[in-house]
């Protein structure tokens, strides 16, 4: 994958359909209810705002939502849905917000799209600086799923129905904790290749990185319904606050 790779440019044409198929549109209400609680009815900043899957309904609940994304195509999807949300083109690994927010959030594994440890720490630092005094940072990431790899490779069927076959192909680099991947989406006579790359983090590493930039863990959940995070959890929702509040 060449450097300068921009995830959203490949994914935007199918993002709405893909998130619907993966249950992410259905999950949005529960996610937004969770996020609303931490925004204190004030302001929120979404890192990697995408098509507004969450920002639009959160805004409809009275939270003043803004967002950052590095993909023109994703920002166009958002602009088609609403003109009530201020969103700008930028890199979540290195941004400086003009104001302080009650809530900053980065969900649906977007944090792991930052491909290096340095980029991930820089993102946390920028996010910490964007928080108001009692501000909250919410991060949702998957628990690394490294079972089933053979010779550093894995292919997983995501969907098989009468119209679609969607498979996820991944190549693992354990030294850098990275996965270079592509979703291959076959439907009738066409196939679309959707590349992406991630650097996975375990929850304790995330806490350590957060501590390095002046944040501390306040809560951790296994899903948006606040189930306990335990050894069977597939993801975690981690809530951080400033240590100097
Ligand atoms: C998995 S999507 C999530 C979108 C939205 N947050 C949601 O939950 O539906 C990741 C989003 O982050 C954006 N993104 C990825 N890397 C980024 C970066 N380094 N800076 C800014 N945006 C980025 C992508 O363009 C995409 O819109």
Tab-separated table of C-alpha atoms and ligand atoms in Angstrom:
chain	number	residue	atom	x	y	z
A	1	UNK	CA	0.000	0.000	0.000
A	2	UNK	CA	1.685	3.265	-1.052
A	3	UNK	CA	2.246	5.964	1.541
A	4	UNK	CA	-0.222	8.780	1.226
A	5	UNK	CA	-2.862	6.042	1.318
A	6	UNK	CA	-6.222	7.559	2.333
A	7	UNK	CA	-8.633	4.934	3.689
A	8	UNK	CA	-11.799	6.913	3.044
A	9	UNK	CA	-11.199	7.447	-0.672
A	10	UNK	CA	-11.618	3.713	-1.329
A	11	UNK	CA	-14.373	3.114	1.180
A	12	UNK	CA	-16.667	6.133	0.669
A	13	UNK	CA	-18.585	4.725	-2.354
A	14	UNK	CA	-19.720	1.689	-0.347
A	15	UNK	CA	-19.448	2.972	3.231
A	16	UNK	CA	-23.170	3.391	3.879
A	17	UNK	CA	-24.044	-0.026	2.464
A	18	UNK	CA	-21.129	-1.714	4.233
A	19	UNK	CA	-21.941	-0.240	7.649
A	20	UNK	CA	-25.595	-1.258	7.182
A	21	UNK	CA	-24.609	-4.844	6.346
A	22	UNK	CA	-22.214	-4.959	9.327
A	23	UNK	CA	-24.908	-3.806	11.784
A	24	UNK	CA	-23.221	-0.462	12.416
A	25	UNK	CA	-26.206	1.620	11.302
A	26	UNK	CA	-28.526	-0.388	13.563
A	27	UNK	CA	-26.106	0.111	16.464
A	28	UNK	CA	-25.941	3.891	16.038
A	29	UNK	CA	-28.824	4.724	18.432
A	30	UNK	CA	-27.199	2.896	21.313
A	31	UNK	CA	-23.801	4.449	20.557
A	32	UNK	CA	-25.264	7.940	20.411
A	33	UNK	CA	-27.140	7.454	23.698
A	34	UNK	CA	-23.829	6.510	25.306
A	35	UNK	CA	-21.974	9.478	23.804
A	36	UNK	CA	-24.724	11.975	24.630
A	37	UNK	CA	-24.260	11.254	28.326
A	38	UNK	CA	-20.658	12.489	28.216
A	39	UNK	CA	-21.245	15.554	26.104
A	40	UNK	CA	-23.101	17.297	28.960
A	41	UNK	CA	-25.452	18.784	26.381
A	42	UNK	CA	-22.541	20.870	25.082
A	43	UNK	CA	-20.016	20.247	22.362
A	44	UNK	CA	-18.389	17.203	20.839
A	45	UNK	CA	-15.604	16.551	18.335
A	46	UNK	CA	-15.563	13.326	16.298
A	47	UNK	CA	-12.181	12.086	15.087
A	48	UNK	CA	-12.740	10.493	11.675
A	49	UNK	CA	-16.310	11.695	11.310
A	50	UNK	CA	-16.971	9.741	8.117
A	51	UNK	CA	-20.457	10.026	6.648
A	52	UNK	CA	-21.940	11.246	9.938
A	53	UNK	CA	-23.339	7.844	10.950
A	54	UNK	CA	-23.066	8.989	14.593
A	55	UNK	CA	-22.494	12.733	14.318
A	56	UNK	CA	-25.842	13.369	12.610
A	57	UNK	CA	-28.046	11.647	15.237
A	58	UNK	CA	-25.913	13.044	18.077
A	59	UNK	CA	-26.403	16.522	16.650
A	60	UNK	CA	-30.153	15.853	16.425
A	61	UNK	CA	-30.110	15.229	20.191
A	62	UNK	CA	-28.919	18.765	20.772
A	63	UNK	CA	-25.163	18.250	20.994
A	64	UNK	CA	-23.089	20.700	18.933
A	65	UNK	CA	-20.959	18.206	16.985
A	66	UNK	CA	-17.902	19.006	14.875
A	67	UNK	CA	-15.600	16.618	13.105
A	68	UNK	CA	-12.317	15.964	11.358
A	69	UNK	CA	-11.672	13.624	8.449
A	70	UNK	CA	-8.810	13.296	5.963
A	71	UNK	CA	-10.990	12.030	3.104
A	72	UNK	CA	-12.705	14.471	0.730
A	73	UNK	CA	-15.081	11.715	-0.361
A	74	UNK	CA	-16.171	10.984	3.212
A	75	UNK	CA	-16.630	14.686	3.918
A	76	UNK	CA	-18.820	14.917	0.798
A	77	UNK	CA	-21.044	12.098	2.114
A	78	UNK	CA	-21.450	14.024	5.366
A	79	UNK	CA	-22.207	17.284	3.527
A	80	UNK	CA	-24.933	15.493	1.533
A	81	UNK	CA	-26.638	14.509	4.804
A	82	UNK	CA	-26.430	17.779	6.706
A	83	UNK	CA	-25.096	21.314	6.714
A	84	UNK	CA	-25.511	21.628	10.482
A	85	UNK	CA	-22.213	19.995	11.353
A	86	UNK	CA	-18.922	21.810	10.967
A	87	UNK	CA	-16.345	19.348	9.637
A	88	UNK	CA	-12.923	20.005	8.233
A	89	UNK	CA	-10.227	18.134	6.373
A	90	UNK	CA	-7.349	17.190	8.649
A	91	UNK	CA	-5.265	14.392	10.074
A	92	UNK	CA	-6.452	13.096	13.433
A	93	UNK	CA	-2.842	12.173	14.205
A	94	UNK	CA	-1.939	15.810	14.374
A	95	UNK	CA	-4.568	18.490	14.804
A	96	UNK	CA	-5.088	21.596	16.844
A	97	UNK	CA	-8.674	22.425	17.705
A	98	UNK	CA	-9.718	26.077	17.889
A	99	UNK	CA	-11.927	25.429	20.893
A	100	UNK	CA	-12.283	23.028	23.823
A	101	UNK	CA	-14.937	20.305	23.786
A	102	UNK	CA	-16.943	18.467	26.463
A	103	UNK	CA	-16.477	15.266	24.516
A	104	UNK	CA	-13.933	14.045	21.957
A	105	UNK	CA	-14.621	10.601	20.498
A	106	UNK	CA	-12.945	8.206	18.094
A	107	UNK	CA	-14.925	5.034	17.444
A	108	UNK	CA	-15.383	2.026	15.153
A	109	UNK	CA	-11.649	1.189	15.175
A	110	UNK	CA	-10.708	4.513	13.596
A	111	UNK	CA	-7.905	4.900	16.145
A	112	UNK	CA	-6.293	1.714	14.789
A	113	UNK	CA	-6.254	3.152	11.259
A	114	UNK	CA	-3.344	5.242	12.554
A	115	UNK	CA	-0.623	2.946	11.360
A	116	UNK	CA	2.228	3.728	13.746
A	117	UNK	CA	2.651	3.989	17.501
A	118	UNK	CA	3.885	7.560	17.052
A	119	UNK	CA	0.755	8.564	15.116
A	120	UNK	CA	-1.453	6.984	17.776
A	121	UNK	CA	0.280	8.838	20.619
A	122	UNK	CA	0.140	12.093	18.643
A	123	UNK	CA	-3.607	11.585	18.158
A	124	UNK	CA	-4.126	11.099	21.894
A	125	UNK	CA	-2.054	14.209	22.607
A	126	UNK	CA	-4.094	16.330	20.173
A	127	UNK	CA	-7.318	14.915	21.634
A	128	UNK	CA	-6.226	15.654	25.213
A	129	UNK	CA	-5.462	19.260	24.248
A	130	UNK	CA	-8.900	19.608	22.676
A	131	UNK	CA	-10.685	18.640	25.904
A	132	UNK	CA	-12.206	21.177	28.219
A	133	UNK	CA	-11.274	21.004	31.889
A	134	UNK	CA	-13.785	18.233	32.665
A	135	UNK	CA	-13.785	16.906	29.123
A	136	UNK	CA	-14.025	13.220	28.252
A	137	UNK	CA	-12.317	11.207	25.519
A	138	UNK	CA	-14.114	8.051	24.333
A	139	UNK	CA	-12.286	5.480	22.226
A	140	UNK	CA	-13.827	2.312	20.783
A	141	UNK	CA	-11.420	-0.296	19.421
A	142	UNK	CA	-11.531	-4.029	18.814
A	143	UNK	CA	-9.604	-6.452	20.976
A	144	UNK	CA	-6.835	-7.773	18.679
A	145	UNK	CA	-8.083	-11.041	17.153
A	146	UNK	CA	-4.944	-12.926	16.238
A	147	UNK	CA	-6.390	-16.430	16.306
A	148	UNK	CA	-6.686	-18.284	13.008
A	149	UNK	CA	-3.628	-16.805	11.310
A	150	UNK	CA	-1.531	-19.334	9.357
A	151	UNK	CA	1.913	-18.194	8.167
A	152	UNK	CA	0.887	-14.670	9.144
A	153	UNK	CA	-2.227	-14.657	6.941
A	154	UNK	CA	-5.956	-14.989	7.487
A	155	UNK	CA	-9.080	-14.787	5.345
A	156	UNK	CA	-12.492	-14.371	6.978
A	157	UNK	CA	-15.912	-14.522	5.349
A	158	UNK	CA	-17.886	-11.472	6.478
A	159	UNK	CA	-21.057	-12.135	4.494
A	160	UNK	CA	-22.372	-14.755	2.112
A	161	UNK	CA	-25.897	-14.276	0.791
A	162	UNK	CA	-27.697	-14.608	-2.542
A	163	UNK	CA	-26.225	-11.294	-3.774
A	164	UNK	CA	-22.891	-10.814	-2.006
A	165	UNK	CA	-19.741	-12.587	-0.942
A	166	UNK	CA	-17.590	-10.384	1.257
A	167	UNK	CA	-14.230	-11.634	2.508
A	168	UNK	CA	-11.578	-9.922	4.591
A	169	UNK	CA	-7.943	-10.785	3.800
A	170	UNK	CA	-5.257	-9.870	6.327
A	171	UNK	CA	-1.456	-10.104	6.533
A	172	UNK	CA	0.096	-9.757	9.982
A	173	UNK	CA	3.369	-8.067	10.938
A	174	UNK	CA	3.830	-8.988	14.621
A	175	UNK	CA	6.903	-6.793	15.077
A	176	UNK	CA	4.995	-3.609	14.334
A	177	UNK	CA	1.575	-4.878	15.526
A	178	UNK	CA	0.153	-4.118	12.094
A	179	UNK	CA	-2.288	-5.772	9.729
A	180	UNK	CA	-2.323	-4.926	6.027
A	181	UNK	CA	-5.734	-5.923	4.779
A	182	UNK	CA	-8.290	-5.725	2.013
A	183	UNK	CA	-11.975	-6.490	1.981
A	184	UNK	CA	-12.978	-8.147	-1.285
A	185	UNK	CA	-16.634	-7.615	-2.117
A	186	UNK	CA	-18.051	-9.811	-4.884
A	187	UNK	CA	-21.559	-9.104	-6.115
A	188	UNK	CA	-22.999	-10.593	-9.325
A	189	UNK	CA	-20.339	-9.908	-11.939
A	190	UNK	CA	-18.351	-7.212	-10.140
A	191	UNK	CA	-15.677	-7.223	-7.467
A	192	UNK	CA	-14.485	-4.290	-5.409
A	193	UNK	CA	-11.219	-4.233	-3.485
A	194	UNK	CA	-11.296	-2.139	-0.306
A	195	UNK	CA	-7.805	-1.852	1.211
A	196	UNK	CA	-7.140	-0.790	4.776
A	197	UNK	CA	-4.348	-1.074	7.269
A	198	UNK	CA	-4.364	-1.014	11.025
A	199	UNK	CA	-2.035	-1.014	13.983
A	200	UNK	CA	-3.706	-2.952	16.787
A	201	UNK	CA	-3.347	-2.024	20.440
A	202	UNK	CA	-4.195	-3.921	23.580
A	203	UNK	CA	-6.186	-2.041	26.186
A	204	UNK	CA	-3.286	-1.737	28.608
A	205	UNK	CA	-1.037	-0.274	25.913
A	206	UNK	CA	-3.773	2.228	25.111
A	207	UNK	CA	-3.937	3.223	28.788
A	208	UNK	CA	-0.166	3.696	28.902
A	209	UNK	CA	-0.192	5.866	25.785
A	210	UNK	CA	-3.050	7.895	27.254
A	211	UNK	CA	-1.164	8.349	30.539
A	212	UNK	CA	1.837	9.678	28.566
A	213	UNK	CA	-0.285	12.599	27.317
A	214	UNK	CA	-2.014	13.460	30.599
A	215	UNK	CA	-5.123	11.264	30.461
A	216	UNK	CA	-6.369	8.579	32.838
A	217	UNK	CA	-8.850	5.775	32.401
A	218	UNK	CA	-12.208	6.542	34.031
A	219	UNK	CA	-14.322	3.637	32.731
A	220	UNK	CA	-14.068	0.703	30.357
A	221	UNK	CA	-16.997	-1.235	28.881
A	222	UNK	CA	-17.382	-4.230	26.581
A	223	UNK	CA	-20.086	-2.612	24.426
A	224	UNK	CA	-22.316	0.455	24.137
A	225	UNK	CA	-24.897	-1.123	26.490
A	226	UNK	CA	-22.217	-1.001	29.218
A	227	UNK	CA	-21.636	-4.713	29.493
A	228	UNK	CA	-18.584	-5.560	31.555
A	229	UNK	CA	-15.283	-5.719	29.691
A	230	UNK	CA	-13.841	-9.200	30.244
A	231	UNK	CA	-11.764	-11.944	28.616
A	232	UNK	CA	-14.531	-12.732	26.097
A	233	UNK	CA	-15.014	-9.119	24.946
A	234	UNK	CA	-14.465	-8.492	21.253
A	235	UNK	CA	-13.976	-4.758	21.718
A	236	UNK	CA	-13.769	-2.129	24.402
A	237	UNK	CA	-15.104	1.335	24.911
A	238	UNK	CA	-12.606	3.248	26.988
A	239	UNK	CA	-13.442	6.525	28.669
A	240	UNK	CA	-10.562	8.850	29.609
A	241	UNK	CA	-10.412	12.164	31.448
A	242	UNK	CA	-7.668	14.695	32.047
A	243	UNK	CA	-5.397	14.007	34.985
A	244	UNK	CA	-5.016	17.747	35.721
A	245	UNK	CA	-8.718	18.512	36.044
B	1	LIG	C1	-14.112	3.324	10.086
B	1	LIG	S1	-14.505	4.925	9.483
B	1	LIG	C2	-15.498	5.531	10.838
B	1	LIG	C3	-16.371	6.693	10.449
B	1	LIG	C4	-17.321	7.163	11.561
B	1	LIG	N1	-16.553	7.594	12.728
B	1	LIG	C5	-18.267	6.050	11.970
B	1	LIG	O1	-18.193	5.620	13.122
B	1	LIG	O2	-19.060	5.615	11.132
B	1	LIG	C6	-12.996	5.801	9.700
B	1	LIG	C7	-13.065	7.262	9.283
B	1	LIG	O3	-11.847	7.903	9.680
B	1	LIG	C8	-11.293	8.609	8.594
B	1	LIG	N2	-9.824	8.603	8.790
B	1	LIG	C9	-8.998	7.549	8.715
B	1	LIG	N3	-7.736	7.913	9.000
B	1	LIG	C10	-7.787	9.253	9.259
B	1	LIG	C11	-6.797	10.221	9.620
B	1	LIG	N4	-5.518	9.887	9.786
B	1	LIG	N5	-7.191	11.504	9.818
B	1	LIG	C12	-8.508	11.855	9.656
B	1	LIG	N6	-9.474	10.979	9.326
B	1	LIG	C13	-9.120	9.686	9.129
B	1	LIG	C14	-11.775	7.888	7.361
B	1	LIG	O4	-11.780	8.706	6.214
B	1	LIG	C15	-13.167	7.457	7.784
B	1	LIG	O5	-14.128	8.446	7.500
